[in-house]
Structures are given as C-alpha cells and as structure tokens.
Short mmCIF file of C-alpha atoms in Angstrom, two decimals:
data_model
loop_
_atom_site.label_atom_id
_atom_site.label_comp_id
_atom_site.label_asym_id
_atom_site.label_seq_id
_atom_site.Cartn_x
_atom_site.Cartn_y
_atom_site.Cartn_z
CA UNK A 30 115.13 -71.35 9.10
CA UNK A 31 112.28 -72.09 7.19
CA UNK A 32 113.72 -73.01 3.76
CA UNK A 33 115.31 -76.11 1.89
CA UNK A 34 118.23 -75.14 0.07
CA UNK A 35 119.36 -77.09 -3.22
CA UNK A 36 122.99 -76.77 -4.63
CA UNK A 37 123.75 -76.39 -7.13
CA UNK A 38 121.40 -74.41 -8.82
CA UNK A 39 122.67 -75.45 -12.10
CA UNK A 40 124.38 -78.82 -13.45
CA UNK A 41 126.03 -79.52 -17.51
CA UNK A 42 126.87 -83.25 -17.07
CA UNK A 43 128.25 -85.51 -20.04
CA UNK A 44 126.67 -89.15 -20.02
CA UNK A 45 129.61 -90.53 -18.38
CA UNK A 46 129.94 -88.18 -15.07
CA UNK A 47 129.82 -88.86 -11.72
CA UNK A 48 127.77 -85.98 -9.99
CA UNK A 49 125.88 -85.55 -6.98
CA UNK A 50 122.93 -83.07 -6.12
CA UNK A 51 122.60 -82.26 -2.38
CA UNK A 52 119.45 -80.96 -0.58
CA UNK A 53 119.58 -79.45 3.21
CA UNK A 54 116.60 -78.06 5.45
CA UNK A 55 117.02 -77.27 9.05
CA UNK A 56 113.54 -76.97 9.69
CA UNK A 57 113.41 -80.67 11.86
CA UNK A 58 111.34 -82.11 9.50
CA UNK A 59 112.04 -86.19 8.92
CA UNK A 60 110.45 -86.55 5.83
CA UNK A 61 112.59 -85.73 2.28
CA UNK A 62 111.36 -86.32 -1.19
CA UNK A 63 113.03 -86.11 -4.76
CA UNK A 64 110.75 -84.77 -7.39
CA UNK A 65 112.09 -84.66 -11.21
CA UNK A 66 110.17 -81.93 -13.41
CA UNK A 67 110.30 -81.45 -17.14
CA UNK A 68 108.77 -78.69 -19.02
CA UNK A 69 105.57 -77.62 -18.76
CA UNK A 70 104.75 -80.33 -16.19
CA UNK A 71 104.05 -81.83 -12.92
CA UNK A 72 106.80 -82.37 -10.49
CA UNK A 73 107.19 -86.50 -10.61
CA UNK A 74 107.69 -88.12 -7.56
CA UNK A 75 111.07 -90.31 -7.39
CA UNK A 76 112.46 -90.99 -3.72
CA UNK A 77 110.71 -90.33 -0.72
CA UNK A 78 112.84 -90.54 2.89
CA UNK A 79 110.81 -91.12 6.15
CA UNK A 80 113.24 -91.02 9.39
CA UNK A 81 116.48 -91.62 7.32
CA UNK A 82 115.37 -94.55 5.60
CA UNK A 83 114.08 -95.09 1.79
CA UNK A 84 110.13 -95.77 1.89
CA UNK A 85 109.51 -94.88 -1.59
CA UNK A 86 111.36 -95.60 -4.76
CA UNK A 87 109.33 -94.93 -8.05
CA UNK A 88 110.94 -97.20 -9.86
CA UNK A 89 113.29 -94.60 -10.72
CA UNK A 90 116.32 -95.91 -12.81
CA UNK A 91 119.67 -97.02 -10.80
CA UNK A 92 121.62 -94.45 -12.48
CA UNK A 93 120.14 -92.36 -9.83
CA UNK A 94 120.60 -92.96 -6.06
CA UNK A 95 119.69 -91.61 -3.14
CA UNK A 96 121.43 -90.96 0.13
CA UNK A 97 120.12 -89.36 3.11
CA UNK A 98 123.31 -89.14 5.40
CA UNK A 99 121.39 -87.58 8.50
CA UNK A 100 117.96 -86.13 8.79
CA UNK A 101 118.86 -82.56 7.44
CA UNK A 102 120.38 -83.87 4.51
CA UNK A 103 119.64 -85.25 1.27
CA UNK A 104 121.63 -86.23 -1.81
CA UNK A 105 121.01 -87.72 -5.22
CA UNK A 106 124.21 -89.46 -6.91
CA UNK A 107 123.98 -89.00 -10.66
CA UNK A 108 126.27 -91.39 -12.70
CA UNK A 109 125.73 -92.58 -16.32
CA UNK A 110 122.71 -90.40 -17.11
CA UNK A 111 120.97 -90.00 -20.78
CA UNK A 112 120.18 -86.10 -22.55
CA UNK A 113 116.57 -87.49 -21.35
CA UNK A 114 117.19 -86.88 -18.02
CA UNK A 115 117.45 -83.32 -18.41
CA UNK A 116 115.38 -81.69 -16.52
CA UNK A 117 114.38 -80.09 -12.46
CA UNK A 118 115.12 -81.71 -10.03
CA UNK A 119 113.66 -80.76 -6.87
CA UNK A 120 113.99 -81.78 -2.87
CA UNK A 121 111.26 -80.90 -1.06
CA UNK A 122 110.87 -81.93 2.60
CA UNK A 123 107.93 -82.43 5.43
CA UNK A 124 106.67 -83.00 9.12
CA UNK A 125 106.31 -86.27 9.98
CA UNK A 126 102.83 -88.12 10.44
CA UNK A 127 100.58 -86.45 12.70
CA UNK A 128 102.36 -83.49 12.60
CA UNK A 129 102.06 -82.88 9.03
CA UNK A 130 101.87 -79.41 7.14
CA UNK A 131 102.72 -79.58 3.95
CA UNK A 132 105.86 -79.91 2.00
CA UNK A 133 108.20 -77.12 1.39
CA UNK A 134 109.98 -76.95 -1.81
CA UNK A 135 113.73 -75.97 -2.93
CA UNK A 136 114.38 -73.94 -5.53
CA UNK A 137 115.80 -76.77 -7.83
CA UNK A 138 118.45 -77.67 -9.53
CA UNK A 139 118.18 -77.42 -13.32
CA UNK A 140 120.08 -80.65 -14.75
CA UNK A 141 121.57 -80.69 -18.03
CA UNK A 142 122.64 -83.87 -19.91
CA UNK A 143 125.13 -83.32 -22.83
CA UNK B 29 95.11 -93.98 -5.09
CA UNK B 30 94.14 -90.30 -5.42
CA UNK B 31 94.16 -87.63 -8.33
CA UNK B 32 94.34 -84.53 -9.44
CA UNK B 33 92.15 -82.41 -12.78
CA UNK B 34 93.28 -78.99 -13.45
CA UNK B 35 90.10 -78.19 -16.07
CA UNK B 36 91.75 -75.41 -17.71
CA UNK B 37 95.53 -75.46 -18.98
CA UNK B 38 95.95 -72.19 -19.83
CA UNK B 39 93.94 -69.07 -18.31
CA UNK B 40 94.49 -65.47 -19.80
CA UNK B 41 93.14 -62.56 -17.86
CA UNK B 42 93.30 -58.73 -17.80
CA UNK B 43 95.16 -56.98 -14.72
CA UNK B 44 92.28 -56.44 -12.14
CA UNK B 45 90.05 -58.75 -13.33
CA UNK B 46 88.87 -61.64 -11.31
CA UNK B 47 90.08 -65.08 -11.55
CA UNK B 48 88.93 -68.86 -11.02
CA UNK B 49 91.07 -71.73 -11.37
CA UNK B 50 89.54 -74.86 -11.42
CA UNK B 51 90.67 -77.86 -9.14
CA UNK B 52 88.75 -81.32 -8.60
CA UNK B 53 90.06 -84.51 -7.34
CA UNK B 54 89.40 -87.77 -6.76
CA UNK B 55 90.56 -90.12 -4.02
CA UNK B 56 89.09 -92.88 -1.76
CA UNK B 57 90.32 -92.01 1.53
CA UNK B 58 90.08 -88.27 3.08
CA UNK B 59 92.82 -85.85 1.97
CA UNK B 60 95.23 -82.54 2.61
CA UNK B 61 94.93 -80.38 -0.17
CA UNK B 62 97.48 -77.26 -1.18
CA UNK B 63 98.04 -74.87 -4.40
CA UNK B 64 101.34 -74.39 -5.41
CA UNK B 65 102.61 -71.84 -7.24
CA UNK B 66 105.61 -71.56 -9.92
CA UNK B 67 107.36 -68.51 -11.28
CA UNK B 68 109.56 -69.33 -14.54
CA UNK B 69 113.47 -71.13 -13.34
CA UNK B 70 111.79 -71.32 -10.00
CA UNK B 71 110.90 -74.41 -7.37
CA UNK B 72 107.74 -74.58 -6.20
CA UNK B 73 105.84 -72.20 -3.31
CA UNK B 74 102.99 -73.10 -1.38
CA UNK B 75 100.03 -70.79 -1.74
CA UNK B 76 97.80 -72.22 0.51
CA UNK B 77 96.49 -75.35 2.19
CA UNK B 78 93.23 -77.11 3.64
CA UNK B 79 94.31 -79.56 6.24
CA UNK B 80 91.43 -79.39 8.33
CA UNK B 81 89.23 -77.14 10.19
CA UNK B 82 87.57 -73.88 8.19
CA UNK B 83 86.72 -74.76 4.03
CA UNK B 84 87.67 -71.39 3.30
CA UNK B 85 91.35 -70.96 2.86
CA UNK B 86 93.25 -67.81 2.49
CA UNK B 87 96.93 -66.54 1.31
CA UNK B 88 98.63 -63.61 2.71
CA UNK B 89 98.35 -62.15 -1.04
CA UNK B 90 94.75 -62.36 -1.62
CA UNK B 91 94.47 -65.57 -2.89
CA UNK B 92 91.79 -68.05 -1.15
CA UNK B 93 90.47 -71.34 -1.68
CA UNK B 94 87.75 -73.41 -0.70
CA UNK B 95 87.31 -77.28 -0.02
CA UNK B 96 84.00 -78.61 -1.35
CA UNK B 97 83.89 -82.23 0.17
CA UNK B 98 80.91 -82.87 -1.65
CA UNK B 99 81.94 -81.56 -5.36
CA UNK B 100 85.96 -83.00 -4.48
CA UNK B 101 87.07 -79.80 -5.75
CA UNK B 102 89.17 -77.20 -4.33
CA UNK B 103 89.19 -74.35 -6.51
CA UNK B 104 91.72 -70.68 -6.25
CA UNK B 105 90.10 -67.63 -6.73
CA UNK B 106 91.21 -64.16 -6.69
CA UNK B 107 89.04 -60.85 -7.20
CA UNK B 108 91.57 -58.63 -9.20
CA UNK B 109 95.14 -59.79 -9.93
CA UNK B 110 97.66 -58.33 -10.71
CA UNK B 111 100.58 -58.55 -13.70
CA UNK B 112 103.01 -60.45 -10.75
CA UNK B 113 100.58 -63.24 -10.50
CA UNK B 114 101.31 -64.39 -14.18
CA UNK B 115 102.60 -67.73 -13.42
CA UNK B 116 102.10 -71.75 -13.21
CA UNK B 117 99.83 -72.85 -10.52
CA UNK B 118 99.65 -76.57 -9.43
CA UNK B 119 96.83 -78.37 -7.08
CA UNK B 120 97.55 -81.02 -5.22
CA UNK B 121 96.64 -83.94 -2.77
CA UNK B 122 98.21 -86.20 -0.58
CA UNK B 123 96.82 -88.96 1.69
CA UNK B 124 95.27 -87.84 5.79
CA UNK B 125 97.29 -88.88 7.82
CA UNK B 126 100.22 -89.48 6.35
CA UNK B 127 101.01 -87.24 3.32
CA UNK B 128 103.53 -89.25 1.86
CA UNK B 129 102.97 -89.04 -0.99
CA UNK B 130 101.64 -85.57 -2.95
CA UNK B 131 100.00 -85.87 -6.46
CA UNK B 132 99.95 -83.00 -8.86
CA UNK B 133 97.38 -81.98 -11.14
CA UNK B 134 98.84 -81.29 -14.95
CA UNK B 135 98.80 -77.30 -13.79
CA UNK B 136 97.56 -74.13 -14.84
CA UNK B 137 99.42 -71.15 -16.75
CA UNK B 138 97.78 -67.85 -15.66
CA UNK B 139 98.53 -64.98 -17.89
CA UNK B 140 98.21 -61.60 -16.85
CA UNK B 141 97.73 -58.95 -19.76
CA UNK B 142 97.89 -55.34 -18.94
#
C-alpha cells in the first residue's frame, strides 16, 4: 500500500459544526503533516506529527486540532470554523529521519464553510 | 530558513513543444528537493526528487530535472509534452536530514494548447 487515503473527499460545514477529517497511510511511515490549500496556491503547512507526537503547530487557530491516535492515523477536529476556512485540506505523510524519501500526498478533502 | 521562486506563474505551450520550468531556491543548510504536480480537484503527486547521488533526475513520464548546487536551482524540463501534462506544478525544499518541514514555491500553471 503505497497511498494515504483522506475521507471524506468532500465537507459543507455551518460555522457551528463539530466535524472531523481523518487521514490513514499504511505505508510505516511516522511522520504526518496537515497542509491547508486555497486557490491558486501553495499547500500551507499547519501540523506536523513525528512518532505520534505534535512537533509542529503553525500557529494554526484552536478551532482546529489535531489528533494522531496511532501511527497510521491522523485526524483534524473542526469545530467553530469561519467561510474563510474554506479551502483543501491535505494529509500528507513521510519516512522518518535518515530514512527519508519524500512525502506522499492524499487526495484532499475539499472543505466548505457555510 | 529555506525558500522557494517559481520565475514564471503561468507557462503556455503548444502540444510537442519543449518545456522549461524554472525553479531556484535559497536556503542555508543543504537540502532534498522534489516537483510536485497538481491536476484540477486533485492532491498533490510527486514527479520527481533529488535526495542525493546523480544531479540529473528523471520521471517515469519523461519529465527530468537537474540540481545545480551552484545556481540553487532545480529546474523541470520536458522535450515535447503532451495535452495531459496541462496542469499546476509546485517545487519544493525541505531541510537534509530531517525533512520536516517542506516549503513550496508559489507554483506554475502549464497550459497545453493543441
């Protein structure tokens, strides 16, 4: 298995729902990243997950948390968002240090914010 | 701190013809870099990568790539493309050893006409 799979692959949300995005790769790698893209731009870096535990937070708003329940699985709990947050949202994942390769990308999950 | 200057947003070619797409970046400590490519309502898929080794890079769809420490660029080429390659291409760098932490250049819309 050589992909990361991102469910869903679409998401309408009012500003008061709860909802959760969930990420899952079976490829052993112990490194997991949220990126948030808008239109016409660079994937921004938000969370980054090195052996199960947060390492990087971007300073990313706490209406969006992270959870990494086991090493093949990441989530992003949604609660409270704004129509600004509207946008990609993509889990990508990678080899740890010295074994390092690259990251490989889901497919996204395209966030809407009514 | 590294990164990443795509020099040209937008590239229009005809099918066949040859293509460059410029990549330089700037960083103080020795880096992994990759080209990613995006189709439209898609995630992101790696097109090819210098970690190491041989400056000339290739992809399994005629794509290549070459690291030029001295220049810090890292520019795609392709002799003839085709309609199917119309689509957003991203460089991209992240820190030796660790590559925690990947930074995107601003990207790179390849038309193809027919």
């Amino acid at each position: 298995d050589t992909e990361v799979t991102q469910t869903p692959k679409h998401l309408v949300m009012g500003m008061t729902n709860k909802k959760s995005l969930k990420c899952e790769q079976h490829m052993g790698h112990r490194a997991m990243y949220w990126y948030k893209q808008k239109a016409k731009k660079p994937p921004e870096l938000m969370f980054v997950y090195s052996y199960e535990k947060l390492s990087i937070n971007e300073s990313v708003p706490s209406r969006f948390s992270p959870e990494c329940p086991n090493s093949s699985l990441l989530n992003l709990h949604l609660h409270a968002l704004q129509p600004e947050d509207s946008a990609l949202y993509l889990c990508a994942s990678s080899q740890a240090t010295g074994r390092y390769g690259g990251y490989t990308f889901g497919s996204g999950t395209r966030l809407t914010v009514v | 701190a590294q990164s990443v200057t795509q020099l040209d947003s937008q590239v229009p070619v005809f099918e066949e013809a040859p293509v460059e797409l410029r990549c330089n970046y700037s960083s103080s400590v020795s880096v992994y870099l990759f080209w990613y490519v995006q189709y439209p309502n898609q995630g992101l898929q790696l097109l090819l990568k210098y970690l190491s080794g041989s400056t000339l890079v290739e992809s399994i769809n005629g794509f290549e790539a070459e690291f030029n420490k001295s220049q810090t660029s890292f520019h795609l080429r392709k002799p003839s493309v085709h309609i199917s390659d119309t689509a957003e291409y991203f460089c991209a760098v992240s820190e030796v050893p660790s590559g925690s932490r990947l930074t995107f250049g601003e990207g790179t819309q390849l038309t193809v006409n027919p």
